[in-house]
Amino acid sequence: AMWRFTRLGVGEQRKVLLEAMVTDAPAVYPKELVNVCTVSALGDTNLANSTSRASVVVSEVVADCNTFYFDQNLFTPDGGADLTIFFGLETQAEVTLDLYDITGYHVTQIAKAVFQPGVNSCVWNGKTERGEKVGSGVYVIALRTGSLICWKKVVVLR
């Protein structure tokens, strides 16, 4: 696109807002998308000081945090059933699921693996990596993949 300003005085500024959307996902991740902008005056032959580049790196595509949920938010591990954690992916991606207590202390890593597109699930048995039972309380399960971080609260009752 080209915009022409008929008059622009010394020290005067004009802002141009351009919004764009990538409609086709890149075939390979991560993918760098580059924008180049050139501003020049009539008769300006030196474009070296008139060009600006900006880029963004697109990592794997994940639907959104709404595809991350549990089979129950009130979890009673002594009842014999594990907590099932569901999440949806649009592409294959490495996913990390971590458990934190309400103060932000990292309690355990529930999963770290490459998952396939579609709905996936992991189970948590209510224990730490060392096999210790977590106490009753409010916990946060965080899902990380690429640049996406989602979290959900779960209440553990013993």
PDB file of C-alpha atoms in Angstrom:
ATOM      1  CA  ALA A   1       0.000   0.000   0.000  1.00  0.00           C
ATOM      2  CA  MET A   2       1.126   3.548  -0.601  1.00  0.00           C
ATOM      3  CA  TRP A   3      -0.080   6.702   1.136  1.00  0.00           C
ATOM      4  CA  ARG A   4       0.668  10.130  -0.269  1.00  0.00           C
ATOM      5  CA  PHE A   5       0.738  13.199   1.924  1.00  0.00           C
ATOM      6  CA  THR A   6       0.604  16.381  -0.110  1.00  0.00           C
ATOM      7  CA  ARG A   7       2.297  18.355   2.566  1.00  0.00           C
ATOM      8  CA  LEU A   8       4.410  17.435   5.589  1.00  0.00           C
ATOM      9  CA  GLY A   9       6.385  20.191   7.275  1.00  0.00           C
ATOM     10  CA  VAL A  10       9.651  19.884   9.178  1.00  0.00           C
ATOM     11  CA  GLY A  11       8.990  18.340  12.597  1.00  0.00           C
ATOM     12  CA  GLU A  12       5.373  17.527  11.666  1.00  0.00           C
ATOM     13  CA  GLN A  13       4.197  13.972  12.256  1.00  0.00           C
ATOM     14  CA  ARG A  14       1.596  11.781  10.585  1.00  0.00           C
ATOM     15  CA  LYS A  15       0.571   8.404  11.915  1.00  0.00           C
ATOM     16  CA  VAL A  16      -0.586   5.612   9.675  1.00  0.00           C
ATOM     17  CA  LEU A  17      -2.191   2.555  11.225  1.00  0.00           C
ATOM     18  CA  LEU A  18      -2.087  -0.642   9.238  1.00  0.00           C
ATOM     19  CA  GLU A  19      -3.828  -3.770  10.466  1.00  0.00           C
ATOM     20  CA  ALA A  20      -3.105  -7.088   8.796  1.00  0.00           C
ATOM     21  CA  MET A  21      -4.055 -10.691   9.382  1.00  0.00           C
ATOM     22  CA  VAL A  22      -2.233 -13.819   8.301  1.00  0.00           C
ATOM     23  CA  THR A  23      -4.888 -16.159   6.923  1.00  0.00           C
ATOM     24  CA  ASP A  24      -2.714 -19.202   6.165  1.00  0.00           C
ATOM     25  CA  ALA A  25      -0.725 -20.799   8.960  1.00  0.00           C
ATOM     26  CA  PRO A  26       2.985 -21.242   8.224  1.00  0.00           C
ATOM     27  CA  ALA A  27       3.933 -24.781   7.212  1.00  0.00           C
ATOM     28  CA  VAL A  28       6.897 -24.894   9.606  1.00  0.00           C
ATOM     29  CA  TYR A  29       7.118 -23.538  13.167  1.00  0.00           C
ATOM     30  CA  PRO A  30       8.583 -21.303  14.399  1.00  0.00           C
ATOM     31  CA  LYS A  31       8.074 -18.933  11.467  1.00  0.00           C
ATOM     32  CA  GLU A  32       9.264 -15.324  11.310  1.00  0.00           C
ATOM     33  CA  LEU A  33       6.898 -12.832   9.700  1.00  0.00           C
ATOM     34  CA  VAL A  34       8.611  -9.614   8.593  1.00  0.00           C
ATOM     35  CA  ASN A  35       7.123  -6.181   7.830  1.00  0.00           C
ATOM     36  CA  VAL A  36       9.174  -3.599   5.983  1.00  0.00           C
ATOM     37  CA  CYS A  37       8.180   0.063   5.878  1.00  0.00           C
ATOM     38  CA  THR A  38       9.855   2.688   3.715  1.00  0.00           C
ATOM     39  CA  VAL A  39       9.216   6.415   4.062  1.00  0.00           C
ATOM     40  CA  SER A  40      10.705   8.750   1.490  1.00  0.00           C
ATOM     41  CA  ALA A  41      10.304  12.249   0.148  1.00  0.00           C
ATOM     42  CA  LEU A  42      10.129  13.219  -3.487  1.00  0.00           C
ATOM     43  CA  GLY A  43      13.628  13.192  -4.890  1.00  0.00           C
ATOM     44  CA  ASP A  44      15.033  11.219  -1.928  1.00  0.00           C
ATOM     45  CA  THR A  45      17.485   8.742  -3.420  1.00  0.00           C
ATOM     46  CA  ASN A  46      19.023   7.516  -0.144  1.00  0.00           C
ATOM     47  CA  LEU A  47      16.603   4.888   1.205  1.00  0.00           C
ATOM     48  CA  ALA A  48      19.131   3.585   3.759  1.00  0.00           C
ATOM     49  CA  ASN A  49      17.782   5.958   6.416  1.00  0.00           C
ATOM     50  CA  SER A  50      14.157   5.628   5.288  1.00  0.00           C
ATOM     51  CA  THR A  51      13.463   1.940   5.887  1.00  0.00           C
ATOM     52  CA  SER A  52      12.339   0.189   9.057  1.00  0.00           C
ATOM     53  CA  ARG A  53      11.851  -3.545   9.644  1.00  0.00           C
ATOM     54  CA  ALA A  54       9.734  -5.219  12.287  1.00  0.00           C
ATOM     55  CA  SER A  55       9.208  -8.933  12.765  1.00  0.00           C
ATOM     56  CA  VAL A  56       7.231 -11.336  14.880  1.00  0.00           C
ATOM     57  CA  VAL A  57       7.908 -15.038  15.409  1.00  0.00           C
ATOM     58  CA  VAL A  58       4.866 -17.300  15.246  1.00  0.00           C
ATOM     59  CA  SER A  59       5.117 -20.440  17.343  1.00  0.00           C
ATOM     60  CA  GLU A  60       2.833 -23.426  17.153  1.00  0.00           C
ATOM     61  CA  VAL A  61      -0.887 -22.762  16.916  1.00  0.00           C
ATOM     62  CA  VAL A  62      -2.928 -23.630  19.984  1.00  0.00           C
ATOM     63  CA  ALA A  63      -6.694 -23.121  19.960  1.00  0.00           C
ATOM     64  CA  ASP A  64      -6.960 -21.139  23.203  1.00  0.00           C
ATOM     65  CA  CYS A  65      -7.243 -21.582  26.944  1.00  0.00           C
ATOM     66  CA  ASN A  66     -10.909 -22.574  26.636  1.00  0.00           C
ATOM     67  CA  THR A  67      -9.766 -26.012  25.421  1.00  0.00           C
ATOM     68  CA  PHE A  68      -7.972 -26.589  28.755  1.00  0.00           C
ATOM     69  CA  TYR A  69     -10.242 -28.071  31.432  1.00  0.00           C
ATOM     70  CA  PHE A  70     -10.570 -30.776  34.088  1.00  0.00           C
ATOM     71  CA  ASP A  71     -13.106 -33.537  34.556  1.00  0.00           C
ATOM     72  CA  GLN A  72     -13.719 -31.987  38.009  1.00  0.00           C
ATOM     73  CA  ASN A  73     -12.519 -28.840  39.777  1.00  0.00           C
ATOM     74  CA  LEU A  74     -13.135 -30.274  43.233  1.00  0.00           C
ATOM     75  CA  PHE A  75     -10.690 -33.174  43.430  1.00  0.00           C
ATOM     76  CA  THR A  76     -10.774 -35.794  46.207  1.00  0.00           C
ATOM     77  CA  PRO A  77      -7.743 -38.014  45.497  1.00  0.00           C
ATOM     78  CA  ASP A  78      -8.504 -40.316  48.433  1.00  0.00           C
ATOM     79  CA  GLY A  79     -11.739 -41.240  46.644  1.00  0.00           C
ATOM     80  CA  GLY A  80      -9.751 -43.528  44.359  1.00  0.00           C
ATOM     81  CA  ALA A  81     -10.063 -41.652  41.035  1.00  0.00           C
ATOM     82  CA  ASP A  82      -7.348 -39.562  39.424  1.00  0.00           C
ATOM     83  CA  LEU A  83      -7.929 -36.019  38.113  1.00  0.00           C
ATOM     84  CA  THR A  84      -8.156 -36.010  34.307  1.00  0.00           C
ATOM     85  CA  ILE A  85      -6.853 -32.887  32.579  1.00  0.00           C
ATOM     86  CA  PHE A  86      -8.011 -32.220  29.004  1.00  0.00           C
ATOM     87  CA  PHE A  87      -6.586 -29.783  26.445  1.00  0.00           C
ATOM     88  CA  GLY A  88      -6.965 -29.275  22.716  1.00  0.00           C
ATOM     89  CA  LEU A  89      -4.194 -28.616  20.213  1.00  0.00           C
ATOM     90  CA  GLU A  90      -4.418 -27.582  16.572  1.00  0.00           C
ATOM     91  CA  THR A  91      -0.915 -28.866  15.803  1.00  0.00           C
ATOM     92  CA  GLN A  92       1.557 -31.268  17.381  1.00  0.00           C
ATOM     93  CA  ALA A  93       3.266 -29.472  20.252  1.00  0.00           C
ATOM     94  CA  GLU A  94       5.380 -29.994  23.338  1.00  0.00           C
ATOM     95  CA  VAL A  95       3.189 -29.373  26.385  1.00  0.00           C
ATOM     96  CA  THR A  96       4.207 -28.934  30.006  1.00  0.00           C
ATOM     97  CA  LEU A  97       1.685 -29.268  32.841  1.00  0.00           C
ATOM     98  CA  ASP A  98       2.861 -28.012  36.242  1.00  0.00           C
ATOM     99  CA  LEU A  99       1.133 -27.857  39.627  1.00  0.00           C
ATOM    100  CA  TYR A 100       1.605 -24.844  41.945  1.00  0.00           C
ATOM    101  CA  ASP A 101       0.215 -24.144  45.364  1.00  0.00           C
ATOM    102  CA  ILE A 102      -1.669 -20.899  45.967  1.00  0.00           C
ATOM    103  CA  THR A 103       1.544 -19.098  47.020  1.00  0.00           C
ATOM    104  CA  GLY A 104       3.183 -19.910  43.668  1.00  0.00           C
ATOM    105  CA  TYR A 105       5.414 -22.709  44.974  1.00  0.00           C
ATOM    106  CA  HIS A 106       6.062 -25.355  42.304  1.00  0.00           C
ATOM    107  CA  VAL A 107       4.691 -28.610  43.722  1.00  0.00           C
ATOM    108  CA  THR A 108       5.193 -31.038  40.826  1.00  0.00           C
ATOM    109  CA  GLN A 109       5.421 -31.441  37.088  1.00  0.00           C
ATOM    110  CA  ILE A 110       2.429 -33.472  35.957  1.00  0.00           C
ATOM    111  CA  ALA A 111       3.541 -33.954  32.349  1.00  0.00           C
ATOM    112  CA  LYS A 112       6.074 -32.817  29.787  1.00  0.00           C
ATOM    113  CA  ALA A 113       5.677 -34.468  26.408  1.00  0.00           C
ATOM    114  CA  VAL A 114       4.852 -33.949  22.749  1.00  0.00           C
ATOM    115  CA  PHE A 115       1.110 -34.257  22.140  1.00  0.00           C
ATOM    116  CA  GLN A 116      -0.801 -34.685  18.889  1.00  0.00           C
ATOM    117  CA  PRO A 117      -3.445 -32.379  17.354  1.00  0.00           C
ATOM    118  CA  GLY A 118      -6.947 -32.753  18.776  1.00  0.00           C
ATOM    119  CA  VAL A 119      -8.138 -33.374  22.326  1.00  0.00           C
ATOM    120  CA  ASN A 120      -5.483 -34.768  24.655  1.00  0.00           C
ATOM    121  CA  SER A 121      -5.594 -35.809  28.290  1.00  0.00           C
ATOM    122  CA  CYS A 122      -3.278 -36.410  31.242  1.00  0.00           C
ATOM    123  CA  VAL A 123      -4.053 -37.739  34.675  1.00  0.00           C
ATOM    124  CA  TRP A 124      -2.797 -36.559  38.047  1.00  0.00           C
ATOM    125  CA  ASN A 125      -3.028 -38.803  41.094  1.00  0.00           C
ATOM    126  CA  GLY A 126      -2.865 -36.078  43.750  1.00  0.00           C
ATOM    127  CA  LYS A 127       0.794 -36.705  44.561  1.00  0.00           C
ATOM    128  CA  THR A 128       4.117 -34.952  44.091  1.00  0.00           C
ATOM    129  CA  GLU A 129       6.911 -36.387  41.924  1.00  0.00           C
ATOM    130  CA  ARG A 130       8.317 -38.003  45.104  1.00  0.00           C
ATOM    131  CA  GLY A 131       5.024 -39.815  45.709  1.00  0.00           C
ATOM    132  CA  GLU A 132       3.905 -37.634  48.630  1.00  0.00           C
ATOM    133  CA  LYS A 133       0.219 -36.729  48.917  1.00  0.00           C
ATOM    134  CA  VAL A 134      -0.531 -33.028  48.508  1.00  0.00           C
ATOM    135  CA  GLY A 135      -2.584 -31.498  51.295  1.00  0.00           C
ATOM    136  CA  SER A 136      -6.064 -30.056  51.056  1.00  0.00           C
ATOM    137  CA  GLY A 137      -6.164 -26.615  49.500  1.00  0.00           C
ATOM    138  CA  VAL A 138      -6.340 -24.557  46.332  1.00  0.00           C
ATOM    139  CA  TYR A 139      -3.817 -25.369  43.609  1.00  0.00           C
ATOM    140  CA  VAL A 140      -3.139 -24.041  40.134  1.00  0.00           C
ATOM    141  CA  ILE A 141      -2.384 -26.262  37.154  1.00  0.00           C
ATOM    142  CA  ALA A 142      -0.465 -24.402  34.441  1.00  0.00           C
ATOM    143  CA  LEU A 143      -0.324 -25.533  30.818  1.00  0.00           C
ATOM    144  CA  ARG A 144       2.595 -24.226  28.738  1.00  0.00           C
ATOM    145  CA  THR A 145       3.245 -24.690  25.046  1.00  0.00           C
ATOM    146  CA  GLY A 146       5.315 -22.304  22.947  1.00  0.00           C
ATOM    147  CA  SER A 147       4.318 -18.817  24.005  1.00  0.00           C
ATOM    148  CA  LEU A 148       0.916 -19.849  25.416  1.00  0.00           C
ATOM    149  CA  ILE A 149       0.402 -20.158  29.157  1.00  0.00           C
ATOM    150  CA  CYS A 150      -2.993 -21.183  30.559  1.00  0.00           C
ATOM    151  CA  TRP A 151      -3.902 -21.942  34.143  1.00  0.00           C
ATOM    152  CA  LYS A 152      -6.876 -23.336  36.018  1.00  0.00           C
ATOM    153  CA  LYS A 153      -7.643 -23.648  39.718  1.00  0.00           C
ATOM    154  CA  VAL A 154      -8.375 -26.989  41.321  1.00  0.00           C
ATOM    155  CA  VAL A 155      -9.452 -27.542  44.920  1.00  0.00           C
ATOM    156  CA  VAL A 156      -8.022 -30.647  46.598  1.00  0.00           C
ATOM    157  CA  LEU A 157      -9.991 -32.132  49.498  1.00  0.00           C
ATOM    158  CA  ARG A 158      -8.496 -34.862  51.668  1.00  0.00           C
TER     159      ARG A 158
END
